[in-house]
Each structure stands twice: as C-alpha cells, then as structure tokens.
Coordinates of N, CA and C in Angstrom, one line a residue:
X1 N -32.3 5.0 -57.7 CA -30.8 5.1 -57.4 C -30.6 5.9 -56.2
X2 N -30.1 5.2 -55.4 CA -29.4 6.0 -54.2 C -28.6 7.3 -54.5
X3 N -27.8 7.9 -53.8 CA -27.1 8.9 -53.7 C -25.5 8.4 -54.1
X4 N -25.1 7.1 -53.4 CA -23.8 6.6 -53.6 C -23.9 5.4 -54.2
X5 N -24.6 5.0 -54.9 CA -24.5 3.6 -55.2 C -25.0 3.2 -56.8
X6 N -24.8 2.0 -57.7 CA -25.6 2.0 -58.7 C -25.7 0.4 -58.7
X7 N -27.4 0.2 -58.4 CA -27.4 -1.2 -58.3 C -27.8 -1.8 -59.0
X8 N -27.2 -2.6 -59.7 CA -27.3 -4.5 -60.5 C -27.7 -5.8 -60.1
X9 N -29.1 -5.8 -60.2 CA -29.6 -6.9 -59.8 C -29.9 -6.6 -58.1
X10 N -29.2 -8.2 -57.9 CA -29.0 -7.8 -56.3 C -27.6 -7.8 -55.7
X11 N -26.6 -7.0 -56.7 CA -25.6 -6.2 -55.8 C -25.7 -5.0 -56.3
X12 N -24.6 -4.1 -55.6 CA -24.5 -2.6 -55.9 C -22.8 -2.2 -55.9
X13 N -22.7 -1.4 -56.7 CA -21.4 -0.8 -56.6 C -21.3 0.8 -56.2
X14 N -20.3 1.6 -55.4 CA -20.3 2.6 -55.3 C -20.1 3.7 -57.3
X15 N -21.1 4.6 -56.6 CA -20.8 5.5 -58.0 C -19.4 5.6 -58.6
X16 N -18.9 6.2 -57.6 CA -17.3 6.3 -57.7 C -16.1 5.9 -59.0
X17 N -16.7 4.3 -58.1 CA -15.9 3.2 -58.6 C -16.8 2.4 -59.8
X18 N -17.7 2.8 -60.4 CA -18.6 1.9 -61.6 C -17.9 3.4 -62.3
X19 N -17.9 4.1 -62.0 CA -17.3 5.3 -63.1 C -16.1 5.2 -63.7
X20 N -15.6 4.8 -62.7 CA -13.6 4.2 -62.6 C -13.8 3.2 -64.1
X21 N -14.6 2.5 -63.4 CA -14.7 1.0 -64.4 C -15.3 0.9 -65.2
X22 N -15.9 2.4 -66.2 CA -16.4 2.6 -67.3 C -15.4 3.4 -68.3
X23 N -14.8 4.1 -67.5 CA -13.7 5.1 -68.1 C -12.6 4.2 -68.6
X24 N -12.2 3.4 -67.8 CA -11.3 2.5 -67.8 C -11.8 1.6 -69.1
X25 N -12.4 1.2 -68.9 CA -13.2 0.0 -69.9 C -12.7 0.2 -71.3
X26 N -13.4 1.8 -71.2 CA -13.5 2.2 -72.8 C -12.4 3.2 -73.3
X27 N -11.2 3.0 -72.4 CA -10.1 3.7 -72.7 C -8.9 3.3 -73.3
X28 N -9.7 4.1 -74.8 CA -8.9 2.8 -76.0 C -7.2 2.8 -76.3
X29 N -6.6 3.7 -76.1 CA -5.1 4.2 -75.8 C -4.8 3.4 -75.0
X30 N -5.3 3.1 -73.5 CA -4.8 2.5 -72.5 C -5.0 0.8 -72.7
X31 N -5.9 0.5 -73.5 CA -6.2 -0.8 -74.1 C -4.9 -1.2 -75.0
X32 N -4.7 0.0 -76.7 CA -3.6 -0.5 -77.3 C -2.6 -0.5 -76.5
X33 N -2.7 0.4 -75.2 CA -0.9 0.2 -75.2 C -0.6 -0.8 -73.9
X34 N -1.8 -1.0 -73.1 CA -1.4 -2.6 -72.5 C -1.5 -4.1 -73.7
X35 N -2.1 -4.1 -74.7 CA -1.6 -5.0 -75.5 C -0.1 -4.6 -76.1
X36 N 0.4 -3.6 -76.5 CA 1.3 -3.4 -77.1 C 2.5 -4.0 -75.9
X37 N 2.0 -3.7 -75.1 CA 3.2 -3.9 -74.2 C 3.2 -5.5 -73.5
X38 N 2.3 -6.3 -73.6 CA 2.0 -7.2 -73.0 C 1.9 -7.4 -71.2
X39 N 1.5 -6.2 -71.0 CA 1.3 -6.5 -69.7 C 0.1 -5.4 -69.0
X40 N -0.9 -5.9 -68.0 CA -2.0 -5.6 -67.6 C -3.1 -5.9 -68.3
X41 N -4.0 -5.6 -68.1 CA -5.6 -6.3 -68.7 C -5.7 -5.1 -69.8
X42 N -6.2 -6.4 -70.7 CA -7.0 -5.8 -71.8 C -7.9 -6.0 -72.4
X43 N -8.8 -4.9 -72.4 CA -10.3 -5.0 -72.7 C -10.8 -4.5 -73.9
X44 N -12.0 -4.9 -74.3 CA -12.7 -4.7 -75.8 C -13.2 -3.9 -76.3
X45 N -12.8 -2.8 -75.8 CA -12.8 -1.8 -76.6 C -12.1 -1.1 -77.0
X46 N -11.9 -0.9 -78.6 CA -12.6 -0.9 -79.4 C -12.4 -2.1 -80.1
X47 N -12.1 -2.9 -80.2 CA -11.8 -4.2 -80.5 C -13.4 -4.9 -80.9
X48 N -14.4 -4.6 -80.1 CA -15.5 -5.2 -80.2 C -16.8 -4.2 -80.5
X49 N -16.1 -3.4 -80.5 CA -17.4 -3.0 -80.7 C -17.3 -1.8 -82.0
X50 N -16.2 -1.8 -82.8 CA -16.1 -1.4 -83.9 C -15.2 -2.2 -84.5
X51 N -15.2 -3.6 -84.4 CA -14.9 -4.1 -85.2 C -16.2 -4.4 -86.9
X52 N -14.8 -4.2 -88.1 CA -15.7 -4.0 -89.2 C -15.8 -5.0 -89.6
X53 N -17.0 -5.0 -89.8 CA -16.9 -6.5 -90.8 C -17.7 -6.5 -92.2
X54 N -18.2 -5.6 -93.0 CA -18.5 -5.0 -94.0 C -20.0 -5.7 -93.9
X55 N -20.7 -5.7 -93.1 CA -22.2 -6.1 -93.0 C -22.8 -5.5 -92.7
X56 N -24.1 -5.5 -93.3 CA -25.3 -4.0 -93.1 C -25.9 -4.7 -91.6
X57 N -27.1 -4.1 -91.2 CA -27.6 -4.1 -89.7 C -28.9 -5.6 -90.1
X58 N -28.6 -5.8 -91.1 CA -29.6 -7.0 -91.1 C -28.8 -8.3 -91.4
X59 N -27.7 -8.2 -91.4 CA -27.0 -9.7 -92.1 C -25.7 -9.9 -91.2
X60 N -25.5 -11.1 -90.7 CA -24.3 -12.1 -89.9 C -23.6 -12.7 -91.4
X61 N -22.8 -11.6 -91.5 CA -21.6 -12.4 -92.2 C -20.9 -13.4 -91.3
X62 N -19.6 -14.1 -91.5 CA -18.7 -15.1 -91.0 C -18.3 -14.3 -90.0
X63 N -17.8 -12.5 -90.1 CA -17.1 -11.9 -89.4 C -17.5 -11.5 -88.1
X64 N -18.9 -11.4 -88.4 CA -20.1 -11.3 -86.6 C -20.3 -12.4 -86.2
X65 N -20.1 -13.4 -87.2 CA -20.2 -14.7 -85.7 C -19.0 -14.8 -85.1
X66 N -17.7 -14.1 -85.9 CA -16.5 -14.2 -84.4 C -16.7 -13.2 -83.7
X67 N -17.3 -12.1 -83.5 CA -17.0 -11.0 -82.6 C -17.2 -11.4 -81.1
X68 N -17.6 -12.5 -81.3 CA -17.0 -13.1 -79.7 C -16.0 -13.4 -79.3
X69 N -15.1 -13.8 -79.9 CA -13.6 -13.8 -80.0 C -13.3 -13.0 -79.0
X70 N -13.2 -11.3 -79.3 CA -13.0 -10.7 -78.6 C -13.2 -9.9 -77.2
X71 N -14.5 -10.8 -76.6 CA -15.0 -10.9 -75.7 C -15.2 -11.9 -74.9
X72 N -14.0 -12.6 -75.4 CA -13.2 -14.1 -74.4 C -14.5 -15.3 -74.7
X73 N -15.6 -15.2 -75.0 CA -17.0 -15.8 -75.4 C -16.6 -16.9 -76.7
X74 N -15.7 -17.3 -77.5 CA -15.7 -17.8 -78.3 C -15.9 -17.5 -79.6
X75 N -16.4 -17.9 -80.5 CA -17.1 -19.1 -80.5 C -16.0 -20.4 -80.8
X76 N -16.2 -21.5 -80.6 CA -15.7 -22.6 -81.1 C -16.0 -23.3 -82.4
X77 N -14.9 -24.1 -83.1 CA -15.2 -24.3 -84.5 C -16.2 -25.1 -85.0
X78 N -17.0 -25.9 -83.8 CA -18.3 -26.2 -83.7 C -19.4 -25.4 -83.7
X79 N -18.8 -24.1 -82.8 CA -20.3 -23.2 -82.6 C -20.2 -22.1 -84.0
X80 N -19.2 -22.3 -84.8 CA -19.0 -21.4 -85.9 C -19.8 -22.1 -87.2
X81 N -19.9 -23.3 -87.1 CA -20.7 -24.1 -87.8 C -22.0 -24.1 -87.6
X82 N -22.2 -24.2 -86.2 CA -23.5 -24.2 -86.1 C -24.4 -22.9 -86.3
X83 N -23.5 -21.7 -86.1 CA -24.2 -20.4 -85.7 C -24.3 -20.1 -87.7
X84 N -23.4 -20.9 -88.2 CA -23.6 -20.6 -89.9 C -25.2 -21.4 -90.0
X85 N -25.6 -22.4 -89.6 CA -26.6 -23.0 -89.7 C -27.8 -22.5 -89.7
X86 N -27.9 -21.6 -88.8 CA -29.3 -21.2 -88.1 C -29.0 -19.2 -88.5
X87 N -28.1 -18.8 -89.3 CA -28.1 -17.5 -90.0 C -29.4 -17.3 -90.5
X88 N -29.7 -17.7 -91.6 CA -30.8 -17.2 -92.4 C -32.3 -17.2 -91.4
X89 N -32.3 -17.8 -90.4 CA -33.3 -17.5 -89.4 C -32.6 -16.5 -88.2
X90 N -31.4 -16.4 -88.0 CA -31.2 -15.2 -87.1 C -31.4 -14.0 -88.1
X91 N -31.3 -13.8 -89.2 CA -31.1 -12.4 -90.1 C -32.5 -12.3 -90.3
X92 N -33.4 -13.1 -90.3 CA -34.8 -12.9 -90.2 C -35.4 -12.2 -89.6
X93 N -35.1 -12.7 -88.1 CA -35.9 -11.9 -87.2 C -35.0 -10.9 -87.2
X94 N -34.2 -10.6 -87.0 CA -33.3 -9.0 -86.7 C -34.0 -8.1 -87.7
X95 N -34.5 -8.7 -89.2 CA -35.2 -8.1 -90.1 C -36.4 -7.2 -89.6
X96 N -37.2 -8.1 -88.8 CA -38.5 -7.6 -87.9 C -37.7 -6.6 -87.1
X97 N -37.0 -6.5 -86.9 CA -36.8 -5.6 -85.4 C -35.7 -4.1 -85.9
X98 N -36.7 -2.8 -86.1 CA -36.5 -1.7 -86.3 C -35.0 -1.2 -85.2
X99 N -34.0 -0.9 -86.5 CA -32.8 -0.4 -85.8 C -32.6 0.6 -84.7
X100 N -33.5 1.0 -84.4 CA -33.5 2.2 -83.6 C -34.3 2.5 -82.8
X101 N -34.7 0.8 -82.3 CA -35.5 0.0 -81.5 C -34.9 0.1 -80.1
X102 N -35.1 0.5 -78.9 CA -34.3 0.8 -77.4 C -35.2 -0.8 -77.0
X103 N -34.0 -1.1 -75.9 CA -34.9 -1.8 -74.7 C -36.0 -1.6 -74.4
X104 N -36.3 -0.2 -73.6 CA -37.6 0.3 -72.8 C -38.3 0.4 -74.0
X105 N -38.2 1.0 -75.0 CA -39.5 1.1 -75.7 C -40.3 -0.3 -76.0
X106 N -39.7 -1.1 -76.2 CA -39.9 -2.5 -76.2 C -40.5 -2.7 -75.1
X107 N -40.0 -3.0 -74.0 CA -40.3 -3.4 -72.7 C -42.2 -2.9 -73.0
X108 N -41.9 -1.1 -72.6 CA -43.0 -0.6 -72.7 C -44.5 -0.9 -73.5
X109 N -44.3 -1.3 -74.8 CA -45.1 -1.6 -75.5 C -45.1 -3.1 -75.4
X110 N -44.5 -3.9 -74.5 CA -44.8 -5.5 -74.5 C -44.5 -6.0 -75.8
X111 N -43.1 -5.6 -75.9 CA -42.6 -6.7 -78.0 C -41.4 -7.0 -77.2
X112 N -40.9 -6.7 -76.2 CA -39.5 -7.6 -76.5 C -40.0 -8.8 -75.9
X113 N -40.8 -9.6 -75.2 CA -40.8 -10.7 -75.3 C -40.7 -11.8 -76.2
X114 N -41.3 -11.0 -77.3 CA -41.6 -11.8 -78.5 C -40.4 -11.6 -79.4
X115 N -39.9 -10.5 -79.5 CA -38.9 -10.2 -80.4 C -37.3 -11.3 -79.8
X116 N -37.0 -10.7 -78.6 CA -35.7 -11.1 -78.1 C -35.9 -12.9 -78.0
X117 N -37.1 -13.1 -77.6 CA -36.9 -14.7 -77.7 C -37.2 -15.2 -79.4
X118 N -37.5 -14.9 -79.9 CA -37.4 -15.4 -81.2 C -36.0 -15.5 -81.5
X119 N -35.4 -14.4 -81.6 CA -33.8 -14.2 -81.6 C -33.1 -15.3 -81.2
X120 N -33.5 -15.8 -79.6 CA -32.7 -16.9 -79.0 C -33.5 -18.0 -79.2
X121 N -34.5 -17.9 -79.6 CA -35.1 -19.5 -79.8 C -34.4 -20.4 -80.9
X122 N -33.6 -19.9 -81.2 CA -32.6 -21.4 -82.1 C -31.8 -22.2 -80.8
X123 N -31.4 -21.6 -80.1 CA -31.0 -22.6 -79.0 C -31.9 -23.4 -78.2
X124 N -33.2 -23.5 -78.1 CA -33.8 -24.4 -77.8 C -34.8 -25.5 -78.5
X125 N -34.5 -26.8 -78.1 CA -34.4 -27.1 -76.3 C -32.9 -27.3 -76.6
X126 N -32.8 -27.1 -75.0 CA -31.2 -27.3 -74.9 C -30.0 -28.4 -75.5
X127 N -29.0 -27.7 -75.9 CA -28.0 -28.6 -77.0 C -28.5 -28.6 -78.4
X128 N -29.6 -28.1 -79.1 CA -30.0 -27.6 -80.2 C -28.9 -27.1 -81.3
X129 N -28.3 -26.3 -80.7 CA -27.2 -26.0 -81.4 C -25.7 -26.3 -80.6
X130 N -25.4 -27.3 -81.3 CA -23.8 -27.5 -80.1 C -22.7 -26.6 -80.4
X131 N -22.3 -26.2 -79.3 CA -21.0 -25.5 -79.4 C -21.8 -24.0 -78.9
X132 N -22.4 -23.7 -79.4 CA -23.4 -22.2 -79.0 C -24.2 -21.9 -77.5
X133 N -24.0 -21.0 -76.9 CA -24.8 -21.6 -75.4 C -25.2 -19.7 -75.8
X134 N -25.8 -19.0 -74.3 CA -26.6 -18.0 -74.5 C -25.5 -16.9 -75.1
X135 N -24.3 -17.2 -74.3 CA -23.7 -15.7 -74.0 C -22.8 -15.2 -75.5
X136 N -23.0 -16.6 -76.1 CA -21.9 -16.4 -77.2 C -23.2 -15.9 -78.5
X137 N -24.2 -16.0 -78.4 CA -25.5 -16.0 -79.5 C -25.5 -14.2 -78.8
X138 N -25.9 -13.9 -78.0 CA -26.3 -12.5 -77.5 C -25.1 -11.5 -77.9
X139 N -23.7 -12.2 -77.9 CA -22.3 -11.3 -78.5 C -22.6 -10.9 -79.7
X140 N -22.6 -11.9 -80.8 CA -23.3 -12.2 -82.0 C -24.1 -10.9 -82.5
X141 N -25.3 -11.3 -81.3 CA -26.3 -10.5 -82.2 C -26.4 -9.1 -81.5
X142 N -25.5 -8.2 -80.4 CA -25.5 -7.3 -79.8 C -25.4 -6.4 -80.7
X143 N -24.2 -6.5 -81.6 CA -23.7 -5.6 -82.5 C -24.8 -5.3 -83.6
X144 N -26.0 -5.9 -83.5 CA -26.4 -5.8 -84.6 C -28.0 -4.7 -84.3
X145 N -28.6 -5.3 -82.7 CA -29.4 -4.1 -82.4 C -28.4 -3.8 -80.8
X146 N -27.8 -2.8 -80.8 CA -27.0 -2.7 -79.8 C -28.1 -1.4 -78.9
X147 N -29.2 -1.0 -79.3 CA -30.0 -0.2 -77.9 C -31.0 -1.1 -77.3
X148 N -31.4 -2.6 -78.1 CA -32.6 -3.2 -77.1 C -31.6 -4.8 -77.0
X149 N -30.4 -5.3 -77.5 CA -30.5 -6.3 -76.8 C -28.8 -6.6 -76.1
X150 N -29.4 -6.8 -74.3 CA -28.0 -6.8 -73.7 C -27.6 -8.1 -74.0
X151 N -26.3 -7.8 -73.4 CA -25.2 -8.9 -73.5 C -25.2 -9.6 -71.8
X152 N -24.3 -10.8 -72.3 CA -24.9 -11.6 -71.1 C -23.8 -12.6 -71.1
X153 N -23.2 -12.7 -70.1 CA -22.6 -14.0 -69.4 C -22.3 -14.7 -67.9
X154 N -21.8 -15.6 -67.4 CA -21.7 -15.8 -66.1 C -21.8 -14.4 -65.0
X155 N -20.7 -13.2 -65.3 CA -21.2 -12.5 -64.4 C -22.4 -11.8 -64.2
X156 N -23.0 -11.7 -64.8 CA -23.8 -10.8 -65.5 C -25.3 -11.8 -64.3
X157 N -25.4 -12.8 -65.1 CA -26.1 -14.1 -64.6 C -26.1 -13.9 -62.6
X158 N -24.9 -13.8 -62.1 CA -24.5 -14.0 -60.9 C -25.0 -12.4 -60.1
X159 N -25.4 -11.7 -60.7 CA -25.9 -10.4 -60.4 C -27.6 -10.4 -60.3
X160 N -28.2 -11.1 -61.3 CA -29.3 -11.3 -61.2 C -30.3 -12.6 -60.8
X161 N -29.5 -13.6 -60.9 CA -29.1 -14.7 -60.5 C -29.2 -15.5 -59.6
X162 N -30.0 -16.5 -58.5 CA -29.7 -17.4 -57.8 C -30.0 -18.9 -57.8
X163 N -29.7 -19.6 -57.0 CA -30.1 -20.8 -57.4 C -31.1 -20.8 -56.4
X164 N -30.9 -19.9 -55.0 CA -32.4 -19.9 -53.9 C -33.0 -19.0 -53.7
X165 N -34.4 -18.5 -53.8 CA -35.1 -17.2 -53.5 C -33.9 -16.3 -53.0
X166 N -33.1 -15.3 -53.0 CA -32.4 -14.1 -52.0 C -32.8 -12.8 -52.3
X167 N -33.5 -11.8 -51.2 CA -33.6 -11.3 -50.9 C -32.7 -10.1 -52.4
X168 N -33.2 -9.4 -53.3 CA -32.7 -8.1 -53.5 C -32.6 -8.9 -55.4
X169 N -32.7 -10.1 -55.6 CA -32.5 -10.5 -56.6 C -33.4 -10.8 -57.4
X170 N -33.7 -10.4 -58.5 CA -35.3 -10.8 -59.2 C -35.6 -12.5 -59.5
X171 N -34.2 -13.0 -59.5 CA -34.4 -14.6 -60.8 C -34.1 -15.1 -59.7
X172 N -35.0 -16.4 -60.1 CA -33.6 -18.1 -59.3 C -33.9 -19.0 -60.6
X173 N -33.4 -20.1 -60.2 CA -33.2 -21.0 -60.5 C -34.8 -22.2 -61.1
X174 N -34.7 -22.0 -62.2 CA -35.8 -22.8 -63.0 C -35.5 -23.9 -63.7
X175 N -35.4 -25.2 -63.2 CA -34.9 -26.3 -64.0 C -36.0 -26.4 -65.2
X176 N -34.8 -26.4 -66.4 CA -35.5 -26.7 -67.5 C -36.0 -25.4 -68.7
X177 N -35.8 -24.2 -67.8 CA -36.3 -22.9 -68.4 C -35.6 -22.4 -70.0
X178 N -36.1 -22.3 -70.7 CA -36.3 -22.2 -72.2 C -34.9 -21.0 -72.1
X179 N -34.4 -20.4 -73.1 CA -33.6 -19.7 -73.4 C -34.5 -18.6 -73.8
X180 N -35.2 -18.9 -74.7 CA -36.0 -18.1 -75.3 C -37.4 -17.5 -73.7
X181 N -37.4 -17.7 -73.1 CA -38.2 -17.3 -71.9 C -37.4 -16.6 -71.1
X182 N -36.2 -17.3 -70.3 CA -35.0 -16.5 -69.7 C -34.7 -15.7 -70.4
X183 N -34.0 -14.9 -71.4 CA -33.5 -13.9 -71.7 C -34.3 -12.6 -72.0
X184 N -35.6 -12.7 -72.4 CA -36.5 -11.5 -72.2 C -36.6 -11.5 -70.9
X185 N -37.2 -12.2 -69.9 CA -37.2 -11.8 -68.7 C -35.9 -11.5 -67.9
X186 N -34.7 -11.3 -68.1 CA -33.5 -10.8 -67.5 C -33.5 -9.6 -68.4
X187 N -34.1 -9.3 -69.7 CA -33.8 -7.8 -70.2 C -34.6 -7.3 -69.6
X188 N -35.9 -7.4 -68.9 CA -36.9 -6.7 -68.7 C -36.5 -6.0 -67.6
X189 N -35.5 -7.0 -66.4 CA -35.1 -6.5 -65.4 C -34.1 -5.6 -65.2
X190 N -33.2 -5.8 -66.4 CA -32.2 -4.8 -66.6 C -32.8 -3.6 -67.3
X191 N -33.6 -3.3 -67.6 CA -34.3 -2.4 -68.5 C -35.0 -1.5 -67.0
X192 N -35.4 -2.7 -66.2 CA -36.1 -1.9 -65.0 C -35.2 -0.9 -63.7
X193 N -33.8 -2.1 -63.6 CA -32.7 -0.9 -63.3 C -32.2 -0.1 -64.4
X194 N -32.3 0.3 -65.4 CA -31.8 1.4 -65.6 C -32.8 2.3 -65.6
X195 N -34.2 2.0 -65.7 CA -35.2 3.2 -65.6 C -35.0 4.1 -64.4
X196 N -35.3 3.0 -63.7 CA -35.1 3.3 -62.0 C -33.7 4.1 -61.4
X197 N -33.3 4.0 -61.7 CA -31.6 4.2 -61.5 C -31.0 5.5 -62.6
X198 N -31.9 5.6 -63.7 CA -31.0 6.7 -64.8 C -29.8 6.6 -64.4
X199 N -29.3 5.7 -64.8 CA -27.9 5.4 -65.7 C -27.8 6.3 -66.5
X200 N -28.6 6.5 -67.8 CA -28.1 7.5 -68.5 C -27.3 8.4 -68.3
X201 N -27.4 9.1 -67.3 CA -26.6 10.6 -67.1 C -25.8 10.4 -66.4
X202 N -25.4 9.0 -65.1 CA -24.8 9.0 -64.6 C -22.9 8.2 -65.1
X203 N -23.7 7.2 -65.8 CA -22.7 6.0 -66.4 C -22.1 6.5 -67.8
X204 N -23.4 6.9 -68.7 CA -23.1 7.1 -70.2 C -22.3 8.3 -70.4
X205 N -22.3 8.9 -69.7 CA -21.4 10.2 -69.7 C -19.5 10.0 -69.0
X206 N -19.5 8.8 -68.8 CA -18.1 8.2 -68.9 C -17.2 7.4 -69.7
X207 N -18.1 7.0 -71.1 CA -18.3 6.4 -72.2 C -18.1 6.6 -73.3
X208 N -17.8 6.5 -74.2 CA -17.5 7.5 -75.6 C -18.9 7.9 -76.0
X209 N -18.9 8.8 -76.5 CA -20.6 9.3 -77.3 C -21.1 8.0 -77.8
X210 N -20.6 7.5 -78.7 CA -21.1 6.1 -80.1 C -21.5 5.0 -79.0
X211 N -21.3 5.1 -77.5 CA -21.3 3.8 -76.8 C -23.0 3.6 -76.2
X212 N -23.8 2.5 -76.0 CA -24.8 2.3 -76.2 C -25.1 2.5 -74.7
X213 N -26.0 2.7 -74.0 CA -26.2 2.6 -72.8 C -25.8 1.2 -72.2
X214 N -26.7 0.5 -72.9 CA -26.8 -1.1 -72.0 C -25.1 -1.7 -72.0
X215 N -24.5 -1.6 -73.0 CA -23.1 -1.8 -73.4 C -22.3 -1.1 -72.0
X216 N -22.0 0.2 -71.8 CA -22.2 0.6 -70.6 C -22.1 0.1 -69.7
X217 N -23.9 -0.3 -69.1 CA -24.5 -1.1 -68.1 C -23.8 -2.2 -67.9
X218 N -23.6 -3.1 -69.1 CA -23.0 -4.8 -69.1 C -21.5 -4.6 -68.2
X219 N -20.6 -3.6 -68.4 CA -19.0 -3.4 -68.3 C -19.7 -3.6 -66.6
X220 N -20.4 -2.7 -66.4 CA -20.3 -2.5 -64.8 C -21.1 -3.9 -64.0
X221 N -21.8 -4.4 -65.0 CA -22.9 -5.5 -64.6 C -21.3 -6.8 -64.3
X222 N -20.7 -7.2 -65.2 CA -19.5 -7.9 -65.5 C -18.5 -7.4 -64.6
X223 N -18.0 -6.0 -64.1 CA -17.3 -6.1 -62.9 C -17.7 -6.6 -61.4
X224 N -19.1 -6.1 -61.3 CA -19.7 -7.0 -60.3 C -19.3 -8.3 -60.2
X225 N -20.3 -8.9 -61.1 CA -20.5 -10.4 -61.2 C -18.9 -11.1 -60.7
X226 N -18.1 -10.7 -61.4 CA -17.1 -10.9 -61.4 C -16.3 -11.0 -59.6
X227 N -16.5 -10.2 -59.5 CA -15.9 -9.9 -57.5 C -14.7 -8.7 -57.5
X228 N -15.3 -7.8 -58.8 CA -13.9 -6.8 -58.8 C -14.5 -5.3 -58.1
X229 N -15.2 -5.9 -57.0 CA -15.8 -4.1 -56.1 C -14.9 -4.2 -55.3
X230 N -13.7 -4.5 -55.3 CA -12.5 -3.8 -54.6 C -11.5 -4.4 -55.2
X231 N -11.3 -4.2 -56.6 CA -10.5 -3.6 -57.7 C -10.4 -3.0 -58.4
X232 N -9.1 -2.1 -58.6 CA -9.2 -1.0 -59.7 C -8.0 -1.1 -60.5
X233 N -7.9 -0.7 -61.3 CA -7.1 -1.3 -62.6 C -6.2 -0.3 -62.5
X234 N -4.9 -0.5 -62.6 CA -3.8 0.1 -63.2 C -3.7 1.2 -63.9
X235 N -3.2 2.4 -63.6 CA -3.2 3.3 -64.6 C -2.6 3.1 -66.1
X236 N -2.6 3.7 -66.7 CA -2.0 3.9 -68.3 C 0.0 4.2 -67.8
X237 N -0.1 4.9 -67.0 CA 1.6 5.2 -66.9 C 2.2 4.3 -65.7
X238 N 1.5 3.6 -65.0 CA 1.7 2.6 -64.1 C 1.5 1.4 -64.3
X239 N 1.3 1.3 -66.0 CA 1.4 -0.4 -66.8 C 2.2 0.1 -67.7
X240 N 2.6 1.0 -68.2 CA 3.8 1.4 -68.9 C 5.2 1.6 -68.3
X241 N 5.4 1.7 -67.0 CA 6.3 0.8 -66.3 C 6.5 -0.1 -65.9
X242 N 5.6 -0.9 -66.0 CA 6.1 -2.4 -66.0 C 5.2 -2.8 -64.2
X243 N 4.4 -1.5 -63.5 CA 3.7 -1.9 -62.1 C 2.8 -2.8 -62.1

C-alpha cells in the first residue's frame, strides 16, 4: 500500500475517499432516513447483512436465498427454484468449511481452492442452474462464511478483470473458464491485496465492529468498478433537504 492510495485489482482509489465510501456505506441512520424520505441512494446496510432469517451457519433456508434482493443481485423466480434445488449440496459443503475460517488462512494452507469451488461448482457447466449466475450464488452464501468468501459482481469483475492482458490487472479473459476455477482464483487475488495493502487497520476501522473485512473491501471494490472515484455521496442533512 502506498501512502495515498488503496489499490483493487488494477485500479486504485485515494485513501481519503475509499474512507468517505466505507463510512458512508455503513451508515445505517443515513440509509433509513434516505429510504424514509425517498430520495438519494440507498445502500445495504443493514438491510443485508443483518438481515434475520432464523437459520444456523450451516443451512439456506428460503430467506438466504433472497438476501440478494437487497443487494440489487436478485434472485429471480427461476433462480429461487433453482437455488432450492441444489440446497442440500450447498449446505454440505458450507458443512466442511469451519465458521471461523478467514480467506488468508485458506489461501495460506492451499484449501480454498477446493473449498470455494465446490461451493460454486453447482453452476457448472454453464446454464446448469438457470436463472443463477456467480454474483447472485456468492450473495447467498456470503452471509453464511462472511471471513473467507467475497462477494462479487460486474464491478468488482471490472477491477480485476480484462478481456486483454493490461498492465496492473491479474485476470483476462478465458473462454469457457469453469466458475468453480474463476472464483478461487479472484479470491486468491483479493486476499493478496489485502495482505499487501493491510486494509485492516486502514478500511476496517471505518466500519461497524460486526463488519467483515472483505465485506469492507467489496463496498470499495464496487465503487471503483463502478466509475464513482469522483463521486461522493450526499450528506445525511443535505438529503434531508431535499439536495
């Protein structure tokens, strides 16, 4: 980690402003009260990440296959069917995988390969499960080991991501590449920026205590991706006027 910067993949954001956009993120007052008011953005927390659903850490009731809902991810009444289909083999492997299991330690001892692709290998080969693609399966099962497996969608992808060799980026473009192959290898790499970078002290300490690192990581990974490094969000009393 540089001095001013915290970099994702192959972009970077100023400290500053990934701080801005973690505080923000998880600032749950300023969340209810832009929904209450209907106006400015509103984001998922706590909506998502304490949402209850009366299920222990090994079982996907009905209510964890919507927690995508509120993370704009879906699922659809297809992918709700389908993600009921392939339960008793996702509660399986989550079975194998000790709660208080981190990324890095994983990484470190060479299991998340095997672990996190088992997890996603019900989506392959591709269209396996219709209606389900990676980002809405990883929402799913975040909640369930939220220290070793990240969350993942288009932005996220576009950080790490290319379709041609570029310079600063670890991945391109693999026609044909397994789900179950891609997604350990994009944790490994997010696991290698936060080693490298200690995030911990820098990011996690903008975040509520209960909040996971990677969870964290993803908000700032997702403003990137997105094109919001020169956007900042509205205050709480400057969307309570109506700005």
């Amino acid at each position: 980690m540089t001095a001013q910067h915290i970099h994702v993949g192959g972009r970077r954001v100023d400290i500053e402003k990934a701080a801005f956009w973690i505080k923000d993120y998880f600032d749950q007052t300023a969340n209810r009260e832009a929904a209450a008011l209907g106006k400015g953005p509103v984001y998922a927390y706590p909506a998502y990440d304490r949402l209850a659903t009366g299920s222990g850490p090994n079982e996907l009731n009905d209510g964890d296959l919507l927690a995508p809902l509120v993370l704009n991810a879906g699922p659809s009444l297809k992918a709700v069917y389908s993600l009921q289909s392939v339960r008793p083999a996702l509660e399986r492997s989550l079975a194998e995988i000790p709660t208080n299991l981190t990324l890095h330690t994983a990484v470190e001892k060479g299991t998340h390969t095997k672990l996190l692709g088992d997890l996603v290998s019900v989506l392959d080969p591709f269209g396996a499960l219709p209606g389900v693609q990676l980002t809405t399966l990883v929402k799913v099962l975040h909640r369930k080991r939220p220290l070793l497996i990240p969350l993942f969608d288009d932005n996220v992808r576009r950080c790490y991501w290319t379709r041609e060799p570029t310079a600063g980026y670890p991945m391109t473009r693999v026609r044909n590449r397994r789900d179950a192959e891609f997604f350990p290898l994009l944790a490994g790499f997010i696991d290698a920026d936060l080693e490298r970078q200690r995030e911990d002290t820098v990011l996690a300490s903008h975040a509520p205590a209960d909040t996971t690192l990677l969870r964290v990581f993803d908000v700032v990974a997702w403003r990137l991706g997105r094109g919001d490094a020169g956007r900042w969000r509205r205050t709480a009393v400057q969307r309570a006027a109506g700005k």
